[in-house]
Coordinates of N, CA and C in Angstrom, one line a residue:
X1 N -29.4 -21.7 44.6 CA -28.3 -21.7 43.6 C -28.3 -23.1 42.9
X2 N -28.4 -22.9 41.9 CA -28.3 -24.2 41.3 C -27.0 -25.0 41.1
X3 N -27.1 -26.6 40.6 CA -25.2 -27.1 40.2 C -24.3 -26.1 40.1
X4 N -25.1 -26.4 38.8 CA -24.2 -25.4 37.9 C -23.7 -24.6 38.3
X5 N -24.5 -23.2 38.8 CA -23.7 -22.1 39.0 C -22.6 -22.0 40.7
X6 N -22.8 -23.2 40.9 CA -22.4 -23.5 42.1 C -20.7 -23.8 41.9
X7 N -21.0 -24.2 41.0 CA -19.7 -25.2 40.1 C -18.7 -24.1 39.5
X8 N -19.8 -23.5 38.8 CA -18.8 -22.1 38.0 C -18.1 -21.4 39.0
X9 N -19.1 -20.9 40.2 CA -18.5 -19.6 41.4 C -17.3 -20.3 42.0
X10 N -17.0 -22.2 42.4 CA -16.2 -22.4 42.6 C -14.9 -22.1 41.9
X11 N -15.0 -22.7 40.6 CA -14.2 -22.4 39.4 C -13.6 -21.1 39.4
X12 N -14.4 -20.3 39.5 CA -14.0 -18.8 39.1 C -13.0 -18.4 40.9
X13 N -13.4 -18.7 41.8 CA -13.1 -18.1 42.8 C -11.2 -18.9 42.9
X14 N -11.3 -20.1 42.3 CA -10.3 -20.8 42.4 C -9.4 -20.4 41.6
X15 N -9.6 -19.7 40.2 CA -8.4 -19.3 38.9 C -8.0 -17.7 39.8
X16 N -8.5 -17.2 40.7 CA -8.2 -15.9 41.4 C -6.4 -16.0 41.4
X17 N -6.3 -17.5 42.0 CA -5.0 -17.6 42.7 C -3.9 -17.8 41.1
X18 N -4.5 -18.1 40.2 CA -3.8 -17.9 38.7 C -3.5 -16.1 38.0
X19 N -3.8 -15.3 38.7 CA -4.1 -13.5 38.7 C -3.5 -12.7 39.7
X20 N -3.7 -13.4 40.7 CA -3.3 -12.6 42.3 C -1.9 -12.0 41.8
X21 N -1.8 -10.7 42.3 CA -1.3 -9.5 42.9 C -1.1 -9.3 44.3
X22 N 0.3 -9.9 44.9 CA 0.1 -9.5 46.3 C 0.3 -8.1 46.5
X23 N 1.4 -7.7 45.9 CA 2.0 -5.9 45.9 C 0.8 -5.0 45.7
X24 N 0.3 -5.4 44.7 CA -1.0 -4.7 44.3 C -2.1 -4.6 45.7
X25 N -2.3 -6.0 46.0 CA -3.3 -6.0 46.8 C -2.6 -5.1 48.3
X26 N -1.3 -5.3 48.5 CA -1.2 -4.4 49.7 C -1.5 -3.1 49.5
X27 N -1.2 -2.7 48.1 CA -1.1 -1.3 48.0 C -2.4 -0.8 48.2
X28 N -3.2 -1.6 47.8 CA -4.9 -1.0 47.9 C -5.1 -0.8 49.4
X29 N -4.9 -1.8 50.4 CA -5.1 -1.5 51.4 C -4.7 -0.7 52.2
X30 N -3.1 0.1 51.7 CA -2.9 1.0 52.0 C -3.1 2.6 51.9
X31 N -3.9 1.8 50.7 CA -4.5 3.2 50.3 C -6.2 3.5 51.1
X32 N -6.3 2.4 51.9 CA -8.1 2.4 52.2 C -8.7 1.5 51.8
X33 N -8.4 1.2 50.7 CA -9.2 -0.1 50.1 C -9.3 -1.4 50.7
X34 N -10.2 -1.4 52.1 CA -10.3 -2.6 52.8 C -11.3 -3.6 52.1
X35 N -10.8 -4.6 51.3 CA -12.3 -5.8 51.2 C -12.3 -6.8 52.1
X36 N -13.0 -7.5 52.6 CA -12.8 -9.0 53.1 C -12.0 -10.3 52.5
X37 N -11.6 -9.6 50.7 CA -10.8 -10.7 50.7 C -10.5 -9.9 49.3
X38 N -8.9 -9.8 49.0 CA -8.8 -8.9 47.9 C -7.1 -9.5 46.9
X39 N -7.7 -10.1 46.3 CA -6.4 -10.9 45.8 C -5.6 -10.2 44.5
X40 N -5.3 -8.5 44.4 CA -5.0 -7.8 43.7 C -4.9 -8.0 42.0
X41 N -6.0 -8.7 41.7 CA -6.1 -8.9 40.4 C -6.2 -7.6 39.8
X42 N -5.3 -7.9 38.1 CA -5.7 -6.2 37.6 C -6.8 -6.6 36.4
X43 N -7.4 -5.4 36.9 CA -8.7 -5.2 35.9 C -8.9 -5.8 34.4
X44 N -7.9 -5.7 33.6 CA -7.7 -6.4 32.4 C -7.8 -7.9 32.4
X45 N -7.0 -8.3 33.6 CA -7.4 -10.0 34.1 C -8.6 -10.1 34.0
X46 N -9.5 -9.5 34.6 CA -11.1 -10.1 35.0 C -11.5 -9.6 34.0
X47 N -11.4 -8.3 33.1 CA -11.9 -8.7 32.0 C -12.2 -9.5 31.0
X48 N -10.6 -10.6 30.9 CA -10.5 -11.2 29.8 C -11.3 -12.6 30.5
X49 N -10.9 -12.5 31.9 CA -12.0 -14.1 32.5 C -13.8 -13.6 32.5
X50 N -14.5 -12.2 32.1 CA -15.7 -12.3 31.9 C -16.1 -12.9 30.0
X51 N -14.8 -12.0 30.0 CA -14.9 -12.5 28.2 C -15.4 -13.9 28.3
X52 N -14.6 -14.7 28.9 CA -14.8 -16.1 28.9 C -16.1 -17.0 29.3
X53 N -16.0 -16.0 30.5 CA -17.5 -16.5 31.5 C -19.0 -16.2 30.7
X54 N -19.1 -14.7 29.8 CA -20.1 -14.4 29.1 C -21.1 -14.4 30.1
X55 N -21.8 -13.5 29.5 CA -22.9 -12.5 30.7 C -23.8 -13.9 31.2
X56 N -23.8 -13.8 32.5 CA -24.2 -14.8 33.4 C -24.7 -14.0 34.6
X57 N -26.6 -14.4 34.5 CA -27.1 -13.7 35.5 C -27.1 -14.1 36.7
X58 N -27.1 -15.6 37.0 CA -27.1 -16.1 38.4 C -25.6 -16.3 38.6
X59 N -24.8 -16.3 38.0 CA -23.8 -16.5 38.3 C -22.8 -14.9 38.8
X60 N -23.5 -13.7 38.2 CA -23.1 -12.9 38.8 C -23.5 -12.2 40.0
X61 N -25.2 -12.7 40.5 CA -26.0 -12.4 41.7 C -25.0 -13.3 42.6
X62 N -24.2 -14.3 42.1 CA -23.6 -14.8 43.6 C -22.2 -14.8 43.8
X63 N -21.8 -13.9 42.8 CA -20.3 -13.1 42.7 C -20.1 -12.4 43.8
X64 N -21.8 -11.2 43.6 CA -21.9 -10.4 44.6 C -21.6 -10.4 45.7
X65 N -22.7 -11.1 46.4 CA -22.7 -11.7 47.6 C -21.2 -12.3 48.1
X66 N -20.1 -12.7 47.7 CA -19.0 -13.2 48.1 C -18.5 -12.0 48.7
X67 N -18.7 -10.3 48.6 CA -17.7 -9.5 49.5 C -16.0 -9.6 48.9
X68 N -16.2 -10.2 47.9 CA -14.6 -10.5 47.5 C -14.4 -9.1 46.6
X69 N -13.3 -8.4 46.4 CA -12.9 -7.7 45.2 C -13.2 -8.2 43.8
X70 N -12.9 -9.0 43.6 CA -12.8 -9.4 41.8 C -13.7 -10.4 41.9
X71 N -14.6 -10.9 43.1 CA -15.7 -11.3 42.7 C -17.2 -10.3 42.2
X72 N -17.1 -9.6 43.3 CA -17.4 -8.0 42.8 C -16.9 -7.8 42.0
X73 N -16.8 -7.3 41.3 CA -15.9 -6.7 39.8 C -16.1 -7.8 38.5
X74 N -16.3 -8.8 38.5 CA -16.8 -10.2 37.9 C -18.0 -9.7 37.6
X75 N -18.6 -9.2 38.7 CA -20.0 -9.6 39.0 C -20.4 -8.2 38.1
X76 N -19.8 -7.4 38.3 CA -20.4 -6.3 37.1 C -20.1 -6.3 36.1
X77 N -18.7 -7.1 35.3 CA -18.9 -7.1 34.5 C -19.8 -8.0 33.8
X78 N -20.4 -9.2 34.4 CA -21.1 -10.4 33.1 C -22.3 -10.2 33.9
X79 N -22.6 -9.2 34.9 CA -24.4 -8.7 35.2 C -25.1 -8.4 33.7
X80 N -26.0 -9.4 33.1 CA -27.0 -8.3 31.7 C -27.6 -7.7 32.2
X81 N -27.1 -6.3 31.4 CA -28.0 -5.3 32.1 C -29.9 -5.3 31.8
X82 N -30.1 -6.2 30.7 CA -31.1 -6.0 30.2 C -32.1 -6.6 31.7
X83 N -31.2 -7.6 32.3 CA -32.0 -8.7 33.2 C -31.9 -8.0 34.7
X84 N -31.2 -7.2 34.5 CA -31.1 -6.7 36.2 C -32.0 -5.4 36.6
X85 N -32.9 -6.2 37.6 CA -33.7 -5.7 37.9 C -33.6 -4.2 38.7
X86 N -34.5 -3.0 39.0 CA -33.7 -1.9 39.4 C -33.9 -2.5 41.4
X87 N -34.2 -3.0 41.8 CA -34.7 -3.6 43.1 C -33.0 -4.3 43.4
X88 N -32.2 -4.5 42.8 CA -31.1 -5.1 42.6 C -29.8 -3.9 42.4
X89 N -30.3 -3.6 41.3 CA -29.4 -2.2 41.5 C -29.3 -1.6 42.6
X90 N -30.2 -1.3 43.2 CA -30.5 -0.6 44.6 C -29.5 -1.4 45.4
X91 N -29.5 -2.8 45.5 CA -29.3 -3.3 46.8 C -27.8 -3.3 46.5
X92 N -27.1 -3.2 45.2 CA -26.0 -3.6 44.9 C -25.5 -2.1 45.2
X93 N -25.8 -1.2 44.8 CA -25.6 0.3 45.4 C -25.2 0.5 47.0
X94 N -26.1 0.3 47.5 CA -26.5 0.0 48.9 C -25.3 -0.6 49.5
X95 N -24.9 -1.9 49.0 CA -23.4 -2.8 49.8 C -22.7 -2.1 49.5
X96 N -22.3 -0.9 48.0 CA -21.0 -1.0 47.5 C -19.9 -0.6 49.5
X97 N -18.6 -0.2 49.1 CA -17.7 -0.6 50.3 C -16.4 0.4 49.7
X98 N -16.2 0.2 48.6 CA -15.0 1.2 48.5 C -15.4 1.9 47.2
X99 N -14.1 2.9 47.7 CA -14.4 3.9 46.3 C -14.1 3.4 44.9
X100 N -13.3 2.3 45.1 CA -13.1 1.5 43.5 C -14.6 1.3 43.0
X101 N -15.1 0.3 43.9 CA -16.4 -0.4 43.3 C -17.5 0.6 43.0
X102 N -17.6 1.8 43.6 CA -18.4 2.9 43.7 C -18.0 3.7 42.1
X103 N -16.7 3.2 41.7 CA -16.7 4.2 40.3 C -16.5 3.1 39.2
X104 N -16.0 1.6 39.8 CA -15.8 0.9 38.6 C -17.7 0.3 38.4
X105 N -18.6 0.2 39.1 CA -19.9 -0.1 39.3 C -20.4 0.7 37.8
X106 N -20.5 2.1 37.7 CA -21.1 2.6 36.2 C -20.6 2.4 35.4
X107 N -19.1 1.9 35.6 CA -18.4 1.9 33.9 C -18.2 0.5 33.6
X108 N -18.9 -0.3 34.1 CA -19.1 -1.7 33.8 C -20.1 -1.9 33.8
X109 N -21.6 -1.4 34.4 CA -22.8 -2.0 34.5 C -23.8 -0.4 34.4
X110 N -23.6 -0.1 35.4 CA -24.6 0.8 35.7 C -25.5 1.7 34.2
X111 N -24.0 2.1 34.0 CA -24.6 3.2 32.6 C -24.7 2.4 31.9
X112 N -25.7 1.1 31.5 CA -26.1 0.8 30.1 C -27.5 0.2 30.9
X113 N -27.8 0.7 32.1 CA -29.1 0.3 32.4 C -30.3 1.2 32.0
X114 N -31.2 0.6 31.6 CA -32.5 1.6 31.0 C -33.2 2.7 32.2
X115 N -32.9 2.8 33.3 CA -33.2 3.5 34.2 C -32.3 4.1 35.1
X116 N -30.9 3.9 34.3 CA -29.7 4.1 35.0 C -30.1 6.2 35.8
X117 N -30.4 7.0 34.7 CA -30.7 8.0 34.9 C -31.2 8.1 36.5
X118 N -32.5 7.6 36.6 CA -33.1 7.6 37.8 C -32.6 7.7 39.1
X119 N -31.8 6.2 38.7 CA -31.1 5.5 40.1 C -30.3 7.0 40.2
X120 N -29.6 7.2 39.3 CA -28.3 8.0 39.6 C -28.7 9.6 40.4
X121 N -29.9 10.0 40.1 CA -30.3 11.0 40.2 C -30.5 10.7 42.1
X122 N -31.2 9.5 42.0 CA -31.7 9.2 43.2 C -30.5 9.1 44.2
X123 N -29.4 8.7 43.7 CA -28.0 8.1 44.3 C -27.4 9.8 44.5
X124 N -27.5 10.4 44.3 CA -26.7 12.1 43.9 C -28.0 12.5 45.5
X125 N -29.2 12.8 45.9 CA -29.4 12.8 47.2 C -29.2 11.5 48.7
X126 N -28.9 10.7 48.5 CA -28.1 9.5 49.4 C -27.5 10.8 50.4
X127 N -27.7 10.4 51.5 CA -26.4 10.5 52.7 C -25.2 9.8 52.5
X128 N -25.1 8.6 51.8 CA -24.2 7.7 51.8 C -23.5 8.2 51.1
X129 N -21.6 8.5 51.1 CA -21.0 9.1 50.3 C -20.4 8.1 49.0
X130 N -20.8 6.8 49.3 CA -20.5 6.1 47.9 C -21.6 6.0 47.2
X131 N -22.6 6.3 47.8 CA -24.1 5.9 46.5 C -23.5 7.7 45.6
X132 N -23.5 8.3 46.6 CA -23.2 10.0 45.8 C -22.2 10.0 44.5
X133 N -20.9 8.9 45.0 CA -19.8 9.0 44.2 C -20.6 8.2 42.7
X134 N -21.2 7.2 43.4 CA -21.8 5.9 42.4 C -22.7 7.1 41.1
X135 N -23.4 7.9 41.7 CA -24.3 8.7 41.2 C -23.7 9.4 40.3
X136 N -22.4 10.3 40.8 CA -22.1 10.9 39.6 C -21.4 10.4 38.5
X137 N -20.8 9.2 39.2 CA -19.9 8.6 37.9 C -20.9 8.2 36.6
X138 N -21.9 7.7 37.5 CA -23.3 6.8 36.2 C -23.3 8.2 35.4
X139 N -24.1 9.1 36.1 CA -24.2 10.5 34.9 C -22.6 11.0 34.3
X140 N -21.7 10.6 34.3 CA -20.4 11.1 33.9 C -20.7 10.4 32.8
X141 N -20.8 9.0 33.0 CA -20.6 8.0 31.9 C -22.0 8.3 30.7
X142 N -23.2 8.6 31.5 CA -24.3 8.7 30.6 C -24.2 10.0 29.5
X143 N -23.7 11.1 30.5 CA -23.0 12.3 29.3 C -22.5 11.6 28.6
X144 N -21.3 11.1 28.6 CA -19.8 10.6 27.9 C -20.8 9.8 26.6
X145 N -21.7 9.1 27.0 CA -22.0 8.3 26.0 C -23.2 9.1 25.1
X146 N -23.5 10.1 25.6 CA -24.7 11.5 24.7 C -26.0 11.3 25.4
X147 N -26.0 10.3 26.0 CA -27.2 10.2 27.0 C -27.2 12.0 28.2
X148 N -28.2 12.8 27.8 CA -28.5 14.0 28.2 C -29.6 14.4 28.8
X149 N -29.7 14.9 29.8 CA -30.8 15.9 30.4 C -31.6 16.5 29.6
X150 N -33.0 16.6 30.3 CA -33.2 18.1 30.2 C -33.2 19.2 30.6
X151 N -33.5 20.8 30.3 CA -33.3 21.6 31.3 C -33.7 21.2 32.3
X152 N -34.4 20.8 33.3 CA -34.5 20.7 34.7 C -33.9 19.7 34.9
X153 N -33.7 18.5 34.7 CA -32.2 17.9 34.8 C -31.0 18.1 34.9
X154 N -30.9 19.3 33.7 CA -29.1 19.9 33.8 C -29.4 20.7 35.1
X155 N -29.9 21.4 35.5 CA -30.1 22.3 36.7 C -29.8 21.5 37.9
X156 N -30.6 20.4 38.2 CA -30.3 19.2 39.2 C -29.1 18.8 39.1
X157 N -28.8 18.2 38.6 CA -27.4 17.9 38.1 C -26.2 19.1 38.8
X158 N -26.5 20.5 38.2 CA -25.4 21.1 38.3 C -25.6 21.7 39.8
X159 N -26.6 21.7 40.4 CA -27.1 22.0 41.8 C -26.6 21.6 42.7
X160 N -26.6 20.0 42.6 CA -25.6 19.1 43.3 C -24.4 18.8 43.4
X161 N -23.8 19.2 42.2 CA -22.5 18.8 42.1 C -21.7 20.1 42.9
X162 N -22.5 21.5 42.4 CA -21.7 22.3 43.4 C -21.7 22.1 44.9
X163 N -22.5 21.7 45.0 CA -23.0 21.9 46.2 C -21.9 20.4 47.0
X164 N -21.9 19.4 46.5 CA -20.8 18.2 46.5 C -19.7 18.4 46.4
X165 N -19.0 20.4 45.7 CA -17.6 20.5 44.9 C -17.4 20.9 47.0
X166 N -18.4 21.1 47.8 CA -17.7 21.9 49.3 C -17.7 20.5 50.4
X167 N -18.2 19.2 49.6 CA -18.5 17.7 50.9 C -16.9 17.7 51.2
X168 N -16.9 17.1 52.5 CA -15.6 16.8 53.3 C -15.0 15.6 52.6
X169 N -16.1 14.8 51.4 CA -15.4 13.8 51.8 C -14.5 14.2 49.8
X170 N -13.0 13.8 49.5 CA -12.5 14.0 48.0 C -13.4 13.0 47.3
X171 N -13.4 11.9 47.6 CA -13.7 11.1 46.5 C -15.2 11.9 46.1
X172 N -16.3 12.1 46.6 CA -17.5 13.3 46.5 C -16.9 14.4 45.6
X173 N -16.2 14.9 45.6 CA -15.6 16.1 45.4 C -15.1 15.9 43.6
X174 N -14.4 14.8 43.5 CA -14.0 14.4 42.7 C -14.6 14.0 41.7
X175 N -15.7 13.0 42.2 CA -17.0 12.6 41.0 C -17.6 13.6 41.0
X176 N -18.1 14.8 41.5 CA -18.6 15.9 40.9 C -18.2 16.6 40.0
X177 N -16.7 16.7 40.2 CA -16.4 17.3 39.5 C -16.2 16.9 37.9
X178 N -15.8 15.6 38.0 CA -16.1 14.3 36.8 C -17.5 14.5 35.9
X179 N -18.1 14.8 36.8 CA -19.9 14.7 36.2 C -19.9 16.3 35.6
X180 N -19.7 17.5 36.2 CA -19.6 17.9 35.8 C -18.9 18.4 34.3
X181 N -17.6 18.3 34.3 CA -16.8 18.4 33.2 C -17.8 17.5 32.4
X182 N -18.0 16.0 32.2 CA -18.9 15.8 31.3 C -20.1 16.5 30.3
X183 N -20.9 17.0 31.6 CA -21.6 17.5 31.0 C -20.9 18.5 30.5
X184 N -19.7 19.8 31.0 CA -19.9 20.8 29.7 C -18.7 20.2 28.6
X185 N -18.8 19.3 28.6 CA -18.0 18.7 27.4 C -18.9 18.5 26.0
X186 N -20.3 18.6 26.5 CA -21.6 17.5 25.7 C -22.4 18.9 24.7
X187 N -21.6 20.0 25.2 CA -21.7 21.8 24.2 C -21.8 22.8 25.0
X188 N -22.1 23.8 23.9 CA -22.1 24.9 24.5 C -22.8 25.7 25.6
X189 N -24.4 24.8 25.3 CA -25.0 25.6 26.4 C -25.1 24.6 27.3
X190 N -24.2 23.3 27.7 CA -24.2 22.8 28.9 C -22.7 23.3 29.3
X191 N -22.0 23.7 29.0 CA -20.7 24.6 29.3 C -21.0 25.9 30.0
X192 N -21.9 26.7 29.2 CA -22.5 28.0 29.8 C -23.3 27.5 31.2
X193 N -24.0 26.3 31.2 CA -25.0 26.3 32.1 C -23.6 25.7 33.5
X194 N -22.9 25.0 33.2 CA -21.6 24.5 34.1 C -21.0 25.6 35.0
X195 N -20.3 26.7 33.5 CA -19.6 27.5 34.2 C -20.4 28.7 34.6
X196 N -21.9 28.9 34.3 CA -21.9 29.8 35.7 C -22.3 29.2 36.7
X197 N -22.7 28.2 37.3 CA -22.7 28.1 38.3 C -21.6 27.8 38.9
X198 N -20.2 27.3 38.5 CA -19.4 27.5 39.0 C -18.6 28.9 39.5
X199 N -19.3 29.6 38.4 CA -18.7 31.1 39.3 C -19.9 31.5 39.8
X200 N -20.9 31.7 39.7 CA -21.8 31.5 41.0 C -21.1 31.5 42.3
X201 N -20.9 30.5 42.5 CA -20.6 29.6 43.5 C -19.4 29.3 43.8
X202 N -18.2 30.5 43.6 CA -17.2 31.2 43.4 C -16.0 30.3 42.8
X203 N -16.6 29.7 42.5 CA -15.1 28.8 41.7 C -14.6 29.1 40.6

């Protein structure tokens, strides 16, 4: 790590206490949302401090690494996606920790990566039930934005999700079902292809 960005991560880690939410931050934890350090910043805050910060690649590889909430969450938003390698993506997948980071991760970074498809596809077979959640949110957001399958993609896609609409765990259940609605939002014959397998598969 160089000065510099040594300087900034200080900086940044220190304005936390200018944002903190303690109510907020209990609430998360009551809800599950255990971080190692979670100063209930709201989302809009750290937006307007990446605004400031501007996309910073080493400075958000060591966001990561802190395990903090809103250094995480920093860290995706001023990651360029053009610079982040998929070897990285993986690994950042791989740590996520709660289900915030697992759905705020696409809608900050993931879905504007050139191989975002892949990963996601790749993340939708995971054991891990946040790479799963991570996976459908990226394809929710890649529909949402017209980015589309093709037939043997939409089939993949809708294969897993039902199959995800019966996992124990909600948050699974939930991004499936997210991904799905996407897609039959994107016409008619990914609606047709949605809802039969939803009645298929008696839903």
């Amino acid at each position: 790590m160089t000065e510099e960005t040594r300087q900034k991560l200080k900086e940044v880690k220190q304005s936390f206490r200018l944002i903190m939410d303690g109510v907020a931050a209990a609430s998360m934890r009551d809800k599950g949302l255990n971080y190692h350090l979670n100063w209930g910043a709201k989302i809009t805050d750290l937006q307007n401090m990446a605004k400031e910060l501007g996309k910073d690649y080493p400075l958000a590889i060591e966001l990561w690494k802190e395990n903090v909430r809103e250094c995480r969450l920093l860290a995706l938003m001023i990651m360029p996606p053009e610079k982040m390698l998929p070897e990285i993506a993986e690994l950042w997948a791989e740590t996520l920790q709660t289900v915030e980071m697992a759905e705020m991760a696409p809608f900050f970074l993931f879905q504007y990566l050139d191989y975002a498809p892949s990963l996601a596809f790749k993340w939708l077979a995971s054991d891990d039930k946040l790479r799963q959640v991570c996976g459908f949110m990226t394809l929710a957001r890649l529909f949402t934005a017209g980015t589309l399958p093709d037939t043997r993609g939409v089939n993949e896609v809708v294969d897993q999700a039902v199959v995800a609409l019966h996992d124990e765990s909600l948050p699974v259940r939930k991004a499936a079902m997210a991904c799905l609605n996407k897609l039959a939002d994107a016409g008619a014959l990914y609606q047709q292809a949605v809802d039969s397998a939803l009645k298929k598969a008696g839903f």
